Structures are given as structure tokens and as C-alpha cells.
PDB file of C-alpha atoms in Angstrom:
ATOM      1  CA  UNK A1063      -8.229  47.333  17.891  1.00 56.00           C
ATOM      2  CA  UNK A1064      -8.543  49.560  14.975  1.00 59.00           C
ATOM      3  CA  UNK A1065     -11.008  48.909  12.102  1.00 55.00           C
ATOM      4  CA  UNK A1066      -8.408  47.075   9.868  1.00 53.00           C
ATOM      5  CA  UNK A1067      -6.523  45.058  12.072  1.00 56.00           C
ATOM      6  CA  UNK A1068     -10.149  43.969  13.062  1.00 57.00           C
ATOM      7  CA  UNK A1069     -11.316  42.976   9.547  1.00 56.00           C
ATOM      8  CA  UNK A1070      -7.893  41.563   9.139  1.00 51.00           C
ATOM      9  CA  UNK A1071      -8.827  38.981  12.387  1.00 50.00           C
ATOM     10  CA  UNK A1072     -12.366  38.492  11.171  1.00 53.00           C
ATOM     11  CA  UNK A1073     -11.514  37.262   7.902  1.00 56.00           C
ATOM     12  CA  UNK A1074      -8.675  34.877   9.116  1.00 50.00           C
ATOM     13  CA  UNK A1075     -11.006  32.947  11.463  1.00 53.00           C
ATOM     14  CA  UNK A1076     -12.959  31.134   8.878  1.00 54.00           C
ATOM     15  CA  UNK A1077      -9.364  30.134   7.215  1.00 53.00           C
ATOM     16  CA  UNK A1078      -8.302  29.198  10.690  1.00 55.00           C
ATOM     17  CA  UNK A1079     -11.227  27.337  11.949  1.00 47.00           C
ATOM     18  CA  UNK A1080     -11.515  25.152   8.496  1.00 45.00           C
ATOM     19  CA  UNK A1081      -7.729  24.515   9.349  1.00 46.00           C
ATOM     20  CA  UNK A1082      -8.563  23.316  12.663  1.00 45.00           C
ATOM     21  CA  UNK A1083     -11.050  21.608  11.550  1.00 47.00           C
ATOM     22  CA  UNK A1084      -9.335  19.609   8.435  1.00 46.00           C
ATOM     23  CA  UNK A1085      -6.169  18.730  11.374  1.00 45.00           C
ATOM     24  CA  UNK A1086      -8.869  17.308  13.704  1.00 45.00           C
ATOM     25  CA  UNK A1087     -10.747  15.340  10.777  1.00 43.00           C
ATOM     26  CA  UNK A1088      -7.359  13.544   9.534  1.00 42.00           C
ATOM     27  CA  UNK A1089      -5.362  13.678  12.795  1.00 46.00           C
ATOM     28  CA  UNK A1090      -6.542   9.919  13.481  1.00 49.00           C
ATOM     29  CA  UNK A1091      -5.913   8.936  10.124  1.00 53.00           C
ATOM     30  CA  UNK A1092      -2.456  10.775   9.400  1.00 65.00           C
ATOM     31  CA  UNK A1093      -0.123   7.060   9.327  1.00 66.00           C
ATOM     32  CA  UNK A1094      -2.722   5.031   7.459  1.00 78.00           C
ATOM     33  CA  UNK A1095      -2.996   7.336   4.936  1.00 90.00           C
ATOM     34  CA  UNK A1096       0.510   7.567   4.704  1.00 92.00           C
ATOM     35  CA  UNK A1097       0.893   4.209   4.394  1.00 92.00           C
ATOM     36  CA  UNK A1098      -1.783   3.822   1.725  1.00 93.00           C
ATOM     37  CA  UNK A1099      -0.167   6.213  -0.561  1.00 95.00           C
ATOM     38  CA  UNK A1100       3.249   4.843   0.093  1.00 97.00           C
ATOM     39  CA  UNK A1101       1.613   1.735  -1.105  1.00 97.00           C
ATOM     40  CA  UNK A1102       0.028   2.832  -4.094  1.00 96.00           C
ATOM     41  CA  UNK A1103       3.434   4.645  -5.311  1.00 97.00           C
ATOM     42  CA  UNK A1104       5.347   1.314  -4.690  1.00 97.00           C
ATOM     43  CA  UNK A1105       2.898  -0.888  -6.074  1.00 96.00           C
ATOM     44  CA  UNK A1106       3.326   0.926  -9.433  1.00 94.00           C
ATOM     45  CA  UNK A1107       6.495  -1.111 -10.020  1.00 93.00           C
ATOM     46  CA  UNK A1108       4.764  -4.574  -8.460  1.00 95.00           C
ATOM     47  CA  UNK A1109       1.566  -4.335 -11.359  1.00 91.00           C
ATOM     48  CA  UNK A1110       3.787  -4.508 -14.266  1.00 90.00           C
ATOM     49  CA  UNK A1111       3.911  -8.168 -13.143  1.00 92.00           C
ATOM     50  CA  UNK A1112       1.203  -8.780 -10.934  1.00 93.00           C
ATOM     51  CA  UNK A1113      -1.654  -7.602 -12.956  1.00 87.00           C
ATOM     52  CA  UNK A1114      -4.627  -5.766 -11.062  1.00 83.00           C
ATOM     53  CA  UNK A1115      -7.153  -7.513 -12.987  1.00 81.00           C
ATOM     54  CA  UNK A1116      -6.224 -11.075 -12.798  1.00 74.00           C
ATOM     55  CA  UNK A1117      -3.475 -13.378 -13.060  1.00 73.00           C
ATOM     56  CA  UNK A1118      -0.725 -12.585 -15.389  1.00 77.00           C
ATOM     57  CA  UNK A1119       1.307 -15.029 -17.870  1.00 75.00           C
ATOM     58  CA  UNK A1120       3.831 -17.158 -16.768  1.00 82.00           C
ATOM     59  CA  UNK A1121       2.180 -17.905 -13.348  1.00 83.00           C
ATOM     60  CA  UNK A1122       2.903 -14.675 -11.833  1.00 90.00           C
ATOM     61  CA  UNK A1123      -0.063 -14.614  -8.883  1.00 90.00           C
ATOM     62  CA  UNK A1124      -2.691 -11.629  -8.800  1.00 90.00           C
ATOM     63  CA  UNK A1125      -1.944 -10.082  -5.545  1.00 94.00           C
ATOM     64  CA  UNK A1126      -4.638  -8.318  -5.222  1.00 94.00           C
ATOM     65  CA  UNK A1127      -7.340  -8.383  -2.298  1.00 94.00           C
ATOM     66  CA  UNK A1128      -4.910 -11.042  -0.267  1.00 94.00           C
ATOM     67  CA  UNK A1129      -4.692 -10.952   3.259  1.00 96.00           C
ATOM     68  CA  UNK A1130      -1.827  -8.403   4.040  1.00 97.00           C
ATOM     69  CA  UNK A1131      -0.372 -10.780   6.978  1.00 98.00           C
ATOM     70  CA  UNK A1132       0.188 -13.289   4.179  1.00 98.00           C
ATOM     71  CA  UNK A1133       1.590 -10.599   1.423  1.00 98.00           C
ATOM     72  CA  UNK A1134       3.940  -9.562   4.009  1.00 98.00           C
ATOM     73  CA  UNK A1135       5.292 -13.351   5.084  1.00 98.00           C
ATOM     74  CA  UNK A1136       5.334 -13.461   1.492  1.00 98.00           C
ATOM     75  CA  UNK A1137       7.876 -10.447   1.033  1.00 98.00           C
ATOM     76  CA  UNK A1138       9.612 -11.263   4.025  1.00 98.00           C
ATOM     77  CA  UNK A1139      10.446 -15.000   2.856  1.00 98.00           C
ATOM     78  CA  UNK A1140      11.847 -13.646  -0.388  1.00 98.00           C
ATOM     79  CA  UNK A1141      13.935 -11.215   1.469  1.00 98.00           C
ATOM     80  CA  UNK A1142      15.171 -13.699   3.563  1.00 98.00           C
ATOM     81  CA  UNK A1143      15.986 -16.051   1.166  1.00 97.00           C
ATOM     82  CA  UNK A1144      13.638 -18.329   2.409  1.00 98.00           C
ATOM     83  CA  UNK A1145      11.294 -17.850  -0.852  1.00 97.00           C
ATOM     84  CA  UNK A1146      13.590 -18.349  -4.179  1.00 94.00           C
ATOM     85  CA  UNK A1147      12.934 -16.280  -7.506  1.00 95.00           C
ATOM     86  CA  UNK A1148      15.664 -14.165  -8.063  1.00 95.00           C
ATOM     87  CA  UNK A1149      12.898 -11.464  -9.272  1.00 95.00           C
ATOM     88  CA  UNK A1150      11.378 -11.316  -5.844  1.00 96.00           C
ATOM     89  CA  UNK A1151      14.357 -11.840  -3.661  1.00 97.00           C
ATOM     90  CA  UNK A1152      15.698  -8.873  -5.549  1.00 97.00           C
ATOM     91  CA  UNK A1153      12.437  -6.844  -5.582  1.00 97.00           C
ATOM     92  CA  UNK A1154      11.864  -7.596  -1.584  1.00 98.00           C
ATOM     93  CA  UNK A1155      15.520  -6.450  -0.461  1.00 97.00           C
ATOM     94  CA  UNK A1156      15.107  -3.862  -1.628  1.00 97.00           C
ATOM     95  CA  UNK A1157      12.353  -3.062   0.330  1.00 98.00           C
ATOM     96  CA  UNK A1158      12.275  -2.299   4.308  1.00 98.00           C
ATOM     97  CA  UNK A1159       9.982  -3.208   6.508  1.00 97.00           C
ATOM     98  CA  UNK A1160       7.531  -0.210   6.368  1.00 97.00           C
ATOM     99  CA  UNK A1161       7.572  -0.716   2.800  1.00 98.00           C
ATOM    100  CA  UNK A1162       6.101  -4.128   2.689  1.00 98.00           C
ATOM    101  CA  UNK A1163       3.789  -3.064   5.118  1.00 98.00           C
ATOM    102  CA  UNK A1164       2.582  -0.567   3.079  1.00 98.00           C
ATOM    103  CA  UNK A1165       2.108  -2.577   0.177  1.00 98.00           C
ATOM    104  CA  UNK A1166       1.170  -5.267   1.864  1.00 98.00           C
ATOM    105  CA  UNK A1167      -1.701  -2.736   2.954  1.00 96.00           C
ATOM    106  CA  UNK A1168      -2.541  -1.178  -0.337  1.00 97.00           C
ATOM    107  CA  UNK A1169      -3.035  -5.037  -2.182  1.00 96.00           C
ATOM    108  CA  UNK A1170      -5.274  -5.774   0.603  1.00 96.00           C
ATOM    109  CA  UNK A1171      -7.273  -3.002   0.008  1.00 95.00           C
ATOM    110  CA  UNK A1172      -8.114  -3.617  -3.553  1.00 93.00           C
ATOM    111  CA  UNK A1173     -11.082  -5.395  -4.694  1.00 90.00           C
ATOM    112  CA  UNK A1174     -10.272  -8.625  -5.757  1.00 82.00           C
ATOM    113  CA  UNK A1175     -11.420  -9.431  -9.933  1.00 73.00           C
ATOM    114  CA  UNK A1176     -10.850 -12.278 -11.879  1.00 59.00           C
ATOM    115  CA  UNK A1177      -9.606 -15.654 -10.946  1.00 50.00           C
ATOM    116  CA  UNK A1178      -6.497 -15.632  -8.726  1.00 46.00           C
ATOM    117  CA  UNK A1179      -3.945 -18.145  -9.008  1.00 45.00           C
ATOM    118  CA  UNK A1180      -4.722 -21.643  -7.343  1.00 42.00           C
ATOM    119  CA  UNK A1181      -0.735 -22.734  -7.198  1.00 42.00           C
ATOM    120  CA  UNK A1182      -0.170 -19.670  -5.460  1.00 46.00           C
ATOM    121  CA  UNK A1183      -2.955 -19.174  -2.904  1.00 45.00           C
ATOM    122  CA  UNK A1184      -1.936 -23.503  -2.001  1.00 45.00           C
ATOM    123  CA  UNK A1185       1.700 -22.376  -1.454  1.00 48.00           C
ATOM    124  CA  UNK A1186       2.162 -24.176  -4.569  1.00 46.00           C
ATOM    125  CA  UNK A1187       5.058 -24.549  -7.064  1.00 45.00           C
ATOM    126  CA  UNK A1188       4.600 -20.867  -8.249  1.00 44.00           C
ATOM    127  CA  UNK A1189       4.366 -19.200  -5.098  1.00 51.00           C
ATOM    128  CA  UNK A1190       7.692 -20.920  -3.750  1.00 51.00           C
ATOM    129  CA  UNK A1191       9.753 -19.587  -6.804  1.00 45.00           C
TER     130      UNK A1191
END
């Protein structure tokens, strides 16, 4: 091997090796993550109703830090038709399956701040519309 095409091999390894290394780190990971930021793009739409921070006006349940088994019954029922608000029905047809999951995921994730919604987390009046 000549000088250069020597130098040229030494200096790729470290490149290589953090490669290697960064595929091996995430490889477990790789569909949770991808889930998590398909969730977080998604939910940018859901938060102009379903406010982060609390409940919103009107009702509208804070979503946040819920159990994702329940978010995604939720979503499901409303895509089914078994859940009526025209809103949501609309909002959660649109939507397929890994989609829900995912933000089902993400809202689970987030820390949970203010007071939630007591109708809602009952299966009250507002969480049936």
C-alpha cells in the first residue's frame, strides 16, 4: 500500500468506527424514535386545541401525560364513529393506525401540568362529544 492510499485508510477509520458506533447506539431505538417524532410533528395540529399546559376553553381535555392505551381507544372511537364530535371524527379519520399510535405515544410522554379535565378523564359528557 503506498503512503497515500495508507493515510487515506487511516484517516477514514475514525469516521468509520464513530459510524459504527452511532448505528449500534440507535439500532435498538430506530422505530421508537420514529414514532416519537412522528408524534411530535402530528401533535402540532392536536395543541391548537388541546393545550400543553392545561385544559383549554370550551371543555376541550388536556391530553397530555394520559395513558396512550386510552388516547388511542380514544382516537379509535372517534374514527369509528363510536365517539361523536364532528372535530374529532374528522381529525381521527384522517389518521391511520400508526399515526395514533404515535401520538398516542408522544402525549404520553409529556409531563403532565395543570389540572386536567374531570368530565373527560370520567368518560364524561365532554369526552363522549
Amino acid at each position: 500500500m503506498h503512503y497515500a492510499e495508507q493515510e487515506y485508510v487511516t484517516g477514514c477509520f475514525p469516521k468509520i468506527a464513530l459510524a459504527a458506533g452511532m448505528l449500534f447506539l440507535t439500532a435498538g431505538e430506530g422505530p421508537t424514535n420514529r414514532l416519537f417524532a412522528l408524534g411530535r410533528h402530528l401533535a402540532q395540529e392536536c395543541t391548537s386545541c388541546h393545550r400543553p399546559d392545561g385544559p383549554s376553553a370550551g371543555g376541550i381535555p388536556c391530553i397530555v401525560g394520559r395513558d396512550p392505551k386510552y388516547l388511542v381507544e380514544a382516537l379509535q372511537m372517534y374514527k369509528s364513529g363510536q365517539r361523536t364530535n364532528p372535530t374529532m371524527a374528522s381529525v381521527a379519520q384522517s389518521l391511520d393506525d400508526e399515526q395514533i399510535e404515535a401520538l398516542a405515544r408522544y402525549f404520553a410522554s409529556l409531563p403532565k401540568r395543570g389540572g386536567g379535565n374531570a368530565s373527560a378523564e370520567k368518560g364524561g359528557p365532554t369526552a363522549q362529544r
